Short mmCIF file of C-alpha atoms (C1' of nucleotides) in Angstrom, two decimals:
data_model
loop_
_atom_site.label_atom_id
_atom_site.label_comp_id
_atom_site.label_asym_id
_atom_site.label_seq_id
_atom_site.Cartn_x
_atom_site.Cartn_y
_atom_site.Cartn_z
CA MET A 1 99.15 -9.54 100.25
CA ASN A 2 95.43 -9.22 100.81
CA GLY A 3 94.89 -7.53 104.17
CA ARG A 4 93.22 -10.61 105.57
CA ALA A 5 96.20 -12.84 104.97
CA SER A 6 98.46 -12.42 107.93
CA SER A 7 101.56 -14.38 107.16
CA ALA A 8 101.49 -15.92 110.62
CA SER A 9 97.92 -17.19 110.62
CA PRO A 10 97.47 -20.95 110.41
CA LYS A 11 94.88 -20.84 107.66
CA THR A 12 96.99 -18.58 105.51
CA LEU A 13 99.94 -20.88 105.89
CA GLN A 14 97.81 -23.90 105.05
CA ILE A 15 96.65 -22.22 101.88
CA ILE A 16 100.15 -21.19 100.89
CA GLU A 17 101.54 -24.68 101.49
CA ALA A 18 98.77 -26.23 99.45
CA ALA A 19 99.42 -23.79 96.63
CA LEU A 20 103.14 -24.51 96.79
CA THR A 21 102.51 -28.22 96.46
CA ILE A 22 100.26 -27.78 93.45
CA LEU A 23 102.71 -25.33 91.90
CA ARG A 24 105.50 -27.86 92.31
CA ASP A 25 103.56 -30.72 90.78
CA GLU A 26 101.36 -29.07 88.20
CA GLY A 27 102.91 -25.70 87.56
CA GLU A 28 101.12 -22.42 87.40
CA ARG A 29 98.92 -23.94 84.74
CA GLY A 30 97.49 -26.35 87.22
CA LEU A 31 97.10 -23.91 90.07
CA SER A 32 93.55 -22.72 90.72
CA MET A 33 91.86 -21.20 93.72
CA ARG A 34 89.32 -23.99 93.67
CA GLY A 35 92.06 -26.58 93.50
CA VAL A 36 93.84 -25.04 96.46
CA ALA A 37 90.56 -24.90 98.39
CA GLY A 38 89.98 -28.57 97.71
CA ARG A 39 93.45 -29.46 98.84
CA VAL A 40 93.09 -27.54 102.10
CA GLY A 41 89.58 -28.88 102.61
CA VAL A 42 87.76 -25.56 102.74
CA SER A 43 85.46 -23.72 100.38
CA LEU A 44 86.56 -21.57 97.47
CA SER A 45 85.00 -18.59 99.25
CA ASN A 46 87.20 -19.22 102.27
CA VAL A 47 90.33 -19.09 100.16
CA GLN A 48 89.03 -15.97 98.45
CA TYR A 49 88.51 -14.48 101.88
CA TYR A 50 92.26 -14.65 102.51
CA PHE A 51 93.53 -14.09 98.98
CA ARG A 52 91.72 -11.92 96.54
CA GLY A 53 92.86 -13.97 93.57
CA LYS A 54 95.46 -16.23 92.07
CA ASP A 55 98.03 -13.49 91.58
CA ALA A 56 97.87 -12.43 95.20
CA LEU A 57 98.22 -16.05 96.23
CA ILE A 58 101.22 -16.62 93.98
CA ARG A 59 102.91 -13.55 95.33
CA ALA A 60 102.42 -14.80 98.87
CA VAL A 61 103.77 -18.18 97.85
CA VAL A 62 106.88 -16.54 96.41
CA ASP A 63 107.55 -14.49 99.51
CA HIS A 64 106.97 -17.47 101.78
CA TYR A 65 109.17 -19.79 99.79
CA VAL A 66 112.15 -17.51 99.29
CA ALA A 67 112.09 -16.64 102.99
CA GLN A 68 112.14 -20.35 103.76
CA CYS A 69 115.03 -21.00 101.37
CA SER A 70 117.02 -18.07 102.73
CA ARG A 71 116.54 -19.36 106.24
CA GLU A 72 117.54 -22.90 105.32
CA LEU A 73 120.71 -21.73 103.62
CA ALA A 74 121.59 -19.51 106.56
CA ASP A 75 120.96 -22.38 108.96
CA ALA A 76 123.01 -24.83 106.91
CA THR A 77 125.96 -22.49 106.67
CA ALA A 78 125.69 -21.53 110.36
CA ARG A 79 126.18 -25.18 111.28
CA THR A 80 129.62 -25.26 109.68
CA THR A 81 131.20 -22.05 110.95
CA GLU A 82 133.43 -23.93 113.39
CA ARG A 83 135.05 -25.92 110.62
CA PRO A 84 138.02 -24.94 108.47
CA LEU A 85 137.22 -22.79 105.46
CA ALA A 86 138.17 -25.43 102.89
CA ASP A 87 135.81 -27.86 104.60
CA ARG A 88 132.98 -25.39 104.60
CA ARG A 89 133.43 -24.67 100.96
CA ARG A 90 133.40 -28.31 100.00
CA THR A 91 130.34 -29.12 102.07
CA LEU A 92 128.35 -26.18 100.82
CA LEU A 93 129.14 -26.70 97.17
CA ARG A 94 128.71 -30.44 97.38
CA ASP A 95 125.31 -30.22 99.01
CA THR A 96 124.16 -27.50 96.66
CA LEU A 97 125.35 -29.00 93.40
CA ARG A 98 124.24 -32.51 94.25
CA HIS A 99 120.82 -31.12 94.93
CA GLY A 100 121.01 -29.28 91.65
CA HIS A 101 121.81 -32.47 89.87
CA GLU A 102 118.57 -34.07 91.03
CA MET A 103 115.17 -32.81 90.11
CA THR A 104 114.44 -31.86 93.71
CA ASP A 105 111.37 -30.04 94.97
CA MET A 106 113.43 -26.91 95.22
CA CYS A 107 114.52 -27.20 91.58
CA ARG A 108 110.97 -27.67 90.43
CA ILE A 109 109.62 -24.83 92.46
CA PHE A 110 112.34 -22.41 91.43
CA ARG A 111 111.67 -23.21 87.80
CA GLU A 112 108.06 -22.23 88.34
CA LEU A 113 109.09 -19.06 90.14
CA TRP A 114 111.51 -18.06 87.38
CA SER A 115 108.79 -18.54 84.88
CA VAL A 116 106.34 -16.36 86.77
CA ALA A 117 109.07 -13.80 87.39
CA GLY A 118 109.67 -13.49 83.65
CA ARG A 119 106.16 -12.10 83.38
CA ASP A 120 105.61 -10.32 86.68
CA ALA A 121 107.98 -7.58 87.73
CA SER A 122 107.06 -7.77 91.40
CA VAL A 123 107.93 -11.45 91.54
CA GLU A 124 111.16 -10.77 89.64
CA ALA A 125 112.00 -8.11 92.23
CA ALA A 126 111.30 -10.56 95.04
CA LEU A 127 113.63 -13.11 93.47
CA ASP A 128 116.31 -10.47 92.95
CA ALA A 129 116.09 -9.61 96.64
CA TYR A 130 116.38 -13.29 97.46
CA TYR A 131 119.48 -13.63 95.30
CA ARG A 132 121.08 -10.60 96.88
CA GLN A 133 120.51 -12.14 100.30
CA THR A 134 121.81 -15.47 99.06
CA ALA A 135 124.91 -13.78 97.69
CA GLU A 136 125.70 -12.41 101.12
CA THR A 137 125.17 -15.75 102.79
CA LEU A 138 127.40 -17.45 100.23
CA ALA A 139 130.14 -14.90 100.60
CA ALA A 140 130.11 -15.34 104.38
CA ALA A 141 130.30 -19.09 104.03
CA LEU A 142 132.97 -19.23 101.33
CA LEU A 143 135.35 -16.53 102.51
CA ALA A 144 137.10 -15.44 105.64
CA PRO A 145 135.26 -12.76 107.64
CA ASP A 146 137.78 -10.07 106.79
CA ALA A 147 137.74 -10.63 103.05
CA PRO A 148 137.56 -7.36 101.12
CA ASP A 149 134.29 -6.45 99.44
CA ALA A 150 135.73 -6.66 95.95
CA LEU A 151 136.71 -10.26 96.57
CA LYS A 152 133.30 -11.09 97.98
CA GLU A 153 131.67 -9.69 94.89
CA ARG A 154 133.97 -11.62 92.66
CA VAL A 155 133.39 -14.92 94.39
CA VAL A 156 129.66 -14.45 94.38
CA LEU A 157 129.80 -13.41 90.74
CA LEU A 158 131.22 -16.85 90.06
CA VAL A 159 129.28 -19.06 92.40
CA LEU A 160 125.72 -17.79 92.42
CA PRO A 161 125.01 -17.92 88.68
CA TYR A 162 126.87 -21.20 88.53
CA VAL A 163 124.79 -22.93 91.15
CA GLU A 164 121.47 -21.83 89.68
CA GLY A 165 122.55 -22.69 86.15
CA TYR A 166 123.80 -26.08 87.21
CA SER A 167 120.29 -27.04 88.27
CA VAL A 168 119.03 -26.78 84.68
CA THR A 169 122.12 -27.93 82.76
CA GLY A 170 123.90 -30.34 85.12
CA ARG A 171 122.19 -33.51 83.97
CA ALA A 172 123.16 -32.87 80.37
CA LEU A 173 126.85 -32.51 81.11
CA ALA A 174 129.32 -35.30 80.63
CA GLN A 175 130.66 -34.97 84.16
CA GLY A 176 128.67 -35.20 87.36
CA PRO A 177 128.30 -32.92 90.35
CA ASP A 178 131.49 -34.03 92.08
CA ALA A 179 133.54 -32.84 89.13
CA ALA A 180 131.69 -29.53 89.25
CA VAL A 181 132.46 -29.26 92.97
CA ASP A 182 136.13 -29.93 92.34
CA LEU A 183 136.23 -27.39 89.55
CA LEU A 184 134.61 -24.66 91.63
CA LEU A 185 136.82 -25.44 94.59
CA SER A 186 139.94 -25.12 92.51
CA LEU A 187 138.72 -21.89 90.97
CA LEU A 188 137.90 -20.54 94.42
CA GLU A 189 141.33 -21.54 95.63
CA ASP A 190 142.81 -19.42 92.86
CA LEU A 191 140.56 -16.47 93.60
CA ALA A 192 140.71 -16.68 97.36
CA PRO A 193 143.11 -19.15 98.92
CA ALA A 194 141.61 -20.82 101.96
CA MET B 1 104.16 -34.75 67.09
CA ASN B 2 100.69 -35.45 65.76
CA GLY B 3 101.03 -37.16 62.39
CA ARG B 4 99.41 -34.24 60.63
CA ALA B 5 101.94 -31.72 61.80
CA SER B 6 104.83 -31.86 59.42
CA SER B 7 107.49 -29.57 60.78
CA ALA B 8 108.00 -28.07 57.35
CA SER B 9 104.40 -27.18 56.56
CA PRO B 10 103.52 -23.48 56.61
CA LYS B 11 100.40 -23.88 58.72
CA THR B 12 102.23 -25.91 61.33
CA LEU B 13 104.95 -23.29 61.57
CA GLN B 14 102.38 -20.52 61.88
CA ILE B 15 100.74 -22.35 64.75
CA ILE B 16 104.03 -23.01 66.47
CA GLU B 17 105.15 -19.40 66.15
CA ALA B 18 101.85 -18.16 67.51
CA ALA B 19 102.12 -20.54 70.44
CA LEU B 20 105.70 -19.42 71.10
CA THR B 21 104.62 -15.80 71.23
CA ILE B 22 101.84 -16.50 73.68
CA LEU B 23 104.13 -18.70 75.76
CA ARG B 24 106.68 -15.89 75.93
CA ASP B 25 104.16 -13.24 76.96
CA GLU B 26 101.64 -15.17 79.02
CA GLY B 27 103.37 -18.34 80.03
CA GLU B 28 101.94 -21.79 79.86
CA ARG B 29 99.07 -20.54 81.97
CA GLY B 30 97.95 -18.28 79.20
CA LEU B 31 98.47 -20.72 76.36
CA SER B 32 95.27 -22.26 74.99
CA MET B 33 94.44 -23.94 71.73
CA ARG B 34 91.67 -21.41 71.17
CA GLY B 35 94.03 -18.56 71.90
CA VAL B 36 96.55 -19.88 69.40
CA ALA B 37 93.80 -20.34 66.83
CA GLY B 38 92.69 -16.78 67.30
CA ARG B 39 96.22 -15.51 66.93
CA VAL B 40 96.78 -17.44 63.68
CA GLY B 41 93.33 -16.48 62.40
CA VAL B 42 91.95 -19.98 61.96
CA SER B 43 89.41 -22.05 63.80
CA LEU B 44 90.07 -24.09 66.93
CA SER B 45 89.26 -27.20 64.93
CA ASN B 46 91.97 -26.35 62.41
CA VAL B 47 94.58 -26.15 65.14
CA GLN B 48 93.26 -29.39 66.57
CA TYR B 49 93.67 -30.92 63.14
CA TYR B 50 97.43 -30.34 63.33
CA PHE B 51 97.95 -30.79 67.06
CA ARG B 52 95.87 -33.15 69.08
CA GLY B 53 96.14 -31.02 72.19
CA LYS B 54 98.10 -28.50 74.17
CA ASP B 55 100.78 -30.97 75.25
CA ALA B 56 101.50 -32.01 71.69
CA LEU B 57 101.69 -28.36 70.70
CA ILE B 58 104.06 -27.49 73.54
CA ARG B 59 106.31 -30.38 72.62
CA ALA B 60 106.46 -29.15 69.03
CA VAL B 61 107.22 -25.65 70.28
CA VAL B 62 110.10 -26.96 72.37
CA ASP B 63 111.63 -28.91 69.50
CA HIS B 64 111.24 -25.98 67.13
CA TYR B 65 112.71 -23.44 69.50
CA VAL B 66 115.72 -25.41 70.67
CA ALA B 67 116.56 -26.26 67.06
CA GLN B 68 116.39 -22.56 66.26
CA CYS B 69 118.61 -21.61 69.21
CA SER B 70 121.14 -24.30 68.36
CA ARG B 71 121.29 -23.03 64.80
CA GLU B 72 121.67 -19.43 65.86
CA LEU B 73 124.52 -20.25 68.23
CA ALA B 74 126.25 -22.34 65.58
CA ASP B 75 125.86 -19.53 63.04
CA ALA B 76 127.13 -16.89 65.45
CA THR B 77 130.20 -18.91 66.36
CA ALA B 78 130.84 -19.85 62.73
CA ARG B 79 131.12 -16.17 61.88
CA THR B 80 134.11 -15.72 64.20
CA THR B 81 136.25 -18.73 63.34
CA GLU B 82 138.76 -16.59 61.43
CA ARG B 83 139.51 -14.47 64.47
CA PRO B 84 142.04 -15.14 67.22
CA LEU B 85 140.82 -17.41 69.99
CA ALA B 86 140.92 -14.72 72.67
CA ASP B 87 138.74 -12.53 70.46
CA ARG B 88 136.27 -15.27 69.88
CA ARG B 89 135.98 -16.00 73.54
CA ARG B 90 135.35 -12.40 74.43
CA THR B 91 132.76 -11.90 71.73
CA LEU B 92 130.85 -15.04 72.56
CA LEU B 93 130.78 -14.47 76.30
CA ARG B 94 130.00 -10.79 75.97
CA ASP B 95 127.08 -11.36 73.62
CA THR B 96 125.74 -14.22 75.69
CA LEU B 97 126.03 -12.63 79.12
CA ARG B 98 124.77 -9.24 78.02
CA HIS B 99 121.74 -10.99 76.64
CA GLY B 100 121.42 -12.85 79.91
CA HIS B 101 121.46 -9.60 81.78
CA GLU B 102 118.41 -8.33 79.92
CA MET B 103 115.04 -9.95 80.09
CA THR B 104 115.21 -10.95 76.44
CA ASP B 105 112.69 -13.05 74.58
CA MET B 106 115.08 -15.94 74.81
CA CYS B 107 115.33 -15.59 78.59
CA ARG B 108 111.58 -15.52 78.95
CA ILE B 109 111.01 -18.46 76.70
CA PHE B 110 113.69 -20.57 78.32
CA ARG B 111 112.17 -19.90 81.71
CA GLU B 112 108.89 -21.25 80.43
CA LEU B 113 110.60 -24.27 78.92
CA TRP B 114 112.46 -25.04 82.17
CA SER B 115 109.22 -24.86 84.02
CA VAL B 116 107.50 -27.28 81.67
CA ALA B 117 110.54 -29.54 81.68
CA GLY B 118 110.34 -29.81 85.46
CA ARG B 119 107.03 -31.58 84.99
CA ASP B 120 107.41 -33.37 81.67
CA ALA B 121 110.22 -35.85 81.20
CA SER B 122 110.11 -35.72 77.42
CA VAL B 123 110.59 -31.95 77.42
CA GLU B 124 113.38 -32.31 79.97
CA ALA B 125 115.03 -34.84 77.66
CA ALA B 126 114.71 -32.45 74.72
CA LEU B 127 116.36 -29.68 76.74
CA ASP B 128 119.13 -32.03 77.84
CA ALA B 129 119.81 -32.87 74.21
CA TYR B 130 119.88 -29.17 73.41
CA TYR B 131 122.38 -28.54 76.18
CA ARG B 132 124.61 -31.37 75.03
CA GLN B 133 124.62 -29.84 71.56
CA THR B 134 125.27 -26.41 72.99
CA ALA B 135 128.15 -27.79 75.02
CA GLU B 136 129.81 -29.02 71.85
CA THR B 137 129.30 -25.73 70.07
CA LEU B 138 130.73 -23.84 73.04
CA ALA B 139 133.76 -26.09 73.30
CA ALA B 140 134.48 -25.61 69.60
CA ALA B 141 134.19 -21.85 69.93
CA LEU B 142 136.19 -21.45 73.13
CA LEU B 143 139.03 -23.87 72.53
CA ALA B 144 141.54 -24.74 69.87
CA PRO B 145 140.46 -27.57 67.57
CA ASP B 146 142.99 -30.00 68.97
CA ALA B 147 142.10 -29.47 72.61
CA PRO B 148 141.85 -32.77 74.49
CA ASP B 149 138.41 -34.04 75.44
CA ALA B 150 139.04 -33.70 79.16
CA LEU B 151 139.75 -30.02 78.71
CA LYS B 152 136.64 -29.54 76.60
CA GLU B 153 134.53 -31.13 79.27
CA ARG B 154 136.10 -29.01 81.95
CA VAL B 155 135.56 -25.76 80.08
CA VAL B 156 131.99 -26.62 79.28
CA LEU B 157 131.43 -27.70 82.88
CA LEU B 158 132.30 -24.13 83.81
CA VAL B 159 130.69 -22.11 81.07
CA LEU B 160 127.37 -23.76 80.30
CA PRO B 161 125.85 -23.73 83.80
CA TYR B 162 127.27 -20.29 84.31
CA VAL B 163 125.64 -18.75 81.28
CA GLU B 164 122.23 -20.23 82.00
CA GLY B 165 122.40 -19.29 85.68
CA TYR B 166 123.50 -15.78 84.87
CA SER B 167 120.23 -15.18 83.08
CA VAL B 168 118.25 -15.62 86.31
CA THR B 169 120.71 -14.16 88.82
CA GLY B 170 122.69 -11.55 86.90
CA ARG B 171 120.44 -8.61 87.60
CA ALA B 172 120.67 -9.18 91.34
CA LEU B 173 124.45 -9.12 91.41
CA ALA B 174 126.45 -6.09 92.39
CA GLN B 175 128.54 -6.24 89.24
CA GLY B 176 127.28 -6.18 85.68
CA PRO B 177 127.82 -8.46 82.71
CA ASP B 178 131.16 -7.01 81.70
CA ALA B 179 132.63 -7.99 85.03
CA ALA B 180 131.23 -11.48 84.53
CA VAL B 181 132.80 -11.62 81.08
CA ASP B 182 136.17 -10.58 82.48
CA LEU B 183 135.92 -13.13 85.26
CA LEU B 184 135.10 -15.98 82.91
CA LEU B 185 137.80 -14.93 80.48
CA SER B 186 140.43 -14.94 83.19
CA LEU B 187 139.25 -18.31 84.48
CA LEU B 188 139.33 -19.70 80.96
CA GLU B 189 142.83 -18.33 80.49
CA ASP B 190 143.89 -20.31 83.54
CA LEU B 191 142.17 -23.48 82.38
CA ALA B 192 143.13 -23.22 78.71
CA PRO B 193 145.53 -20.49 77.71
CA ALA B 194 144.53 -18.94 74.37
"C1'" DA C 1 82.51 -39.14 36.83
"C1'" DC C 2 83.73 -40.93 41.12
"C1'" DT C 3 86.61 -41.62 45.14
"C1'" DC C 4 89.72 -40.31 48.53
"C1'" DG C 5 92.57 -37.68 51.46
"C1'" DA C 6 94.00 -33.10 52.95
"C1'" DC C 7 92.25 -29.29 54.92
"C1'" DC C 8 88.97 -26.19 57.07
"C1'" DT C 9 84.77 -24.67 59.50
"C1'" DG C 10 80.84 -24.18 62.72
"C1'" DG C 11 78.29 -26.20 66.19
"C1'" DT C 12 77.18 -28.73 70.56
"C1'" DC C 13 78.12 -29.77 75.02
"C1'" DA C 14 80.43 -30.90 79.39
"C1'" DT C 15 83.47 -29.07 82.55
"C1'" DA C 16 86.25 -25.90 85.11
"C1'" DT C 17 87.09 -21.41 86.99
"C1'" DG C 18 86.43 -17.25 89.42
"C1'" DA C 19 83.62 -13.04 90.64
"C1'" DC C 20 80.36 -11.95 93.71
"C1'" DC C 21 76.45 -12.24 96.82
"C1'" DT C 22 73.95 -13.76 100.88
"C1'" DA C 23 73.64 -15.74 105.21
"C1'" DG C 24 75.12 -18.05 109.26
"C1'" DT C 25 78.26 -18.86 113.53
"C1'" DC C 26 81.23 -17.31 117.06
"C1'" DG C 27 83.65 -14.49 120.30
"C1'" DG C 28 84.61 -9.99 122.14
"C1'" DT C 29 83.05 -5.46 123.61
"C1'" DG C 30 80.15 -1.78 125.34
"C1'" DC D 1 71.47 -7.85 124.94
"C1'" DA D 2 72.97 -5.83 120.66
"C1'" DC D 3 76.52 -4.92 117.62
"C1'" DC D 4 80.58 -5.83 115.09
"C1'" DG D 5 84.29 -8.11 112.95
"C1'" DA D 6 86.43 -12.47 111.78
"C1'" DC D 7 85.48 -16.42 109.52
"C1'" DT D 8 83.04 -19.95 106.72
"C1'" DA D 9 79.91 -21.87 103.44
"C1'" DG D 10 76.66 -22.43 99.56
"C1'" DG D 11 74.73 -20.60 95.57
"C1'" DT D 12 74.36 -18.12 91.05
"C1'" DC D 13 76.15 -16.92 86.90
"C1'" DA D 14 79.24 -15.47 83.14
"C1'" DT D 15 83.06 -16.96 80.73
"C1'" DA D 16 86.64 -19.83 78.87
"C1'" DT D 17 88.32 -24.24 77.28
"C1'" DG D 18 88.62 -28.43 74.83
"C1'" DA D 19 86.58 -32.87 73.09
"C1'" DC D 20 84.22 -34.25 69.41
"C1'" DC D 21 81.09 -34.40 65.45
"C1'" DA D 22 79.30 -33.45 60.91
"C1'" DG D 23 79.83 -31.37 56.72
"C1'" DG D 24 81.93 -28.77 53.00
"C1'" DT D 25 85.74 -27.62 49.41
"C1'" DC D 26 89.48 -28.84 46.57
"C1'" DG D 27 92.86 -31.31 43.99
"C1'" DA D 28 94.77 -35.60 42.46
"C1'" DG D 29 94.26 -40.19 40.87
"C1'" DT D 30 91.70 -43.98 38.66
#
DNA sequence: ACTCGACCTGGTCATATGACCTAGTCGGTG
DNA sequence: CACCGACTAGGTCATATGACCAGGTCGAGT
């Protein structure tokens, strides 16, 4: 990040949120510093004051958004820790795959981030870090606390790619998200009985 | 497609291939009609003669590329039909997931296509059609010819999202593609013994 | 010979974008 | 009070992009 963009400052956040909205709706193709400035209601120079250019802005957007998603997943799974493991699994997978079946904001934005990541190693690294964090959160939510590491890795090896891939292929499949939930649950039951 | 762009004409193919290369390396952000013209070695007006604008060109690129990928998958699976089912499964999954683990051209291009599809319903529909076709090819390659439809759907429900998701998450996982291959093979063996 | 359509080019022009500069305001500090 | 840094804006200018137009060549058909 440009030194003037403190991630906690209100203006910086405004700019990042505006950029995120444009990225979601118009892709990277439609994202310009001037456009972001217009959306925030400040001058181009003011945006350039905080972010040296489009690439710096995109990088800040990536960091901001993956942090937000990590937090949301952690919060969602924290709310179910009191429930039985089978319940937690079902809720998590159902919420996740149903979201994946719709063209949600998150789906759209991740598609844009994947695209950028395919061309920018630092963004790819940021997404990899996000997925590693997500893997840990998933393992904690889907398995008992004392599950061995090998089992955690195996479960995550199944679930994480599946969930991301479902968001781009799910609508083309003959069966809907509930069937995918059932399938994953039964596979998890085989791998790691609840 | 613009009426002047016959998918079989050499100039049209040249333009599409040039656009695909730029899309792969620079994303949609870097794709311009002038840039494509320069890459082909013709004037902007000549490209505009065949494609009314960038959106028409992108749509042609999508159709061309998914047709190519469908063909390649069908050819690859056709080459293994004489082998035992377990062999075929292993070969297909290994080739696919190892590719997914690298940032191959195909990975890059599909990321760009997903991104565009998130914003353009006709591209999303074209990708859905591609995935439906791919699902059929996968089912034929992974199962015996007389497998019931319900089983085909179930296998595809597992494998297709998995393979696509692996291409964006695989590098962040603790285990590599061979472990993913083994996992999928064992899950397939449970679902549909070879 | 003439006409027509396919194909190709160069040019004009409006618009958008970002790099960069200058200048002003405001609050805090010495 | 003067200075400085944080912040904000407006302006200039170079560059890129695409819409669109006019005109030329060539081959086929009448």
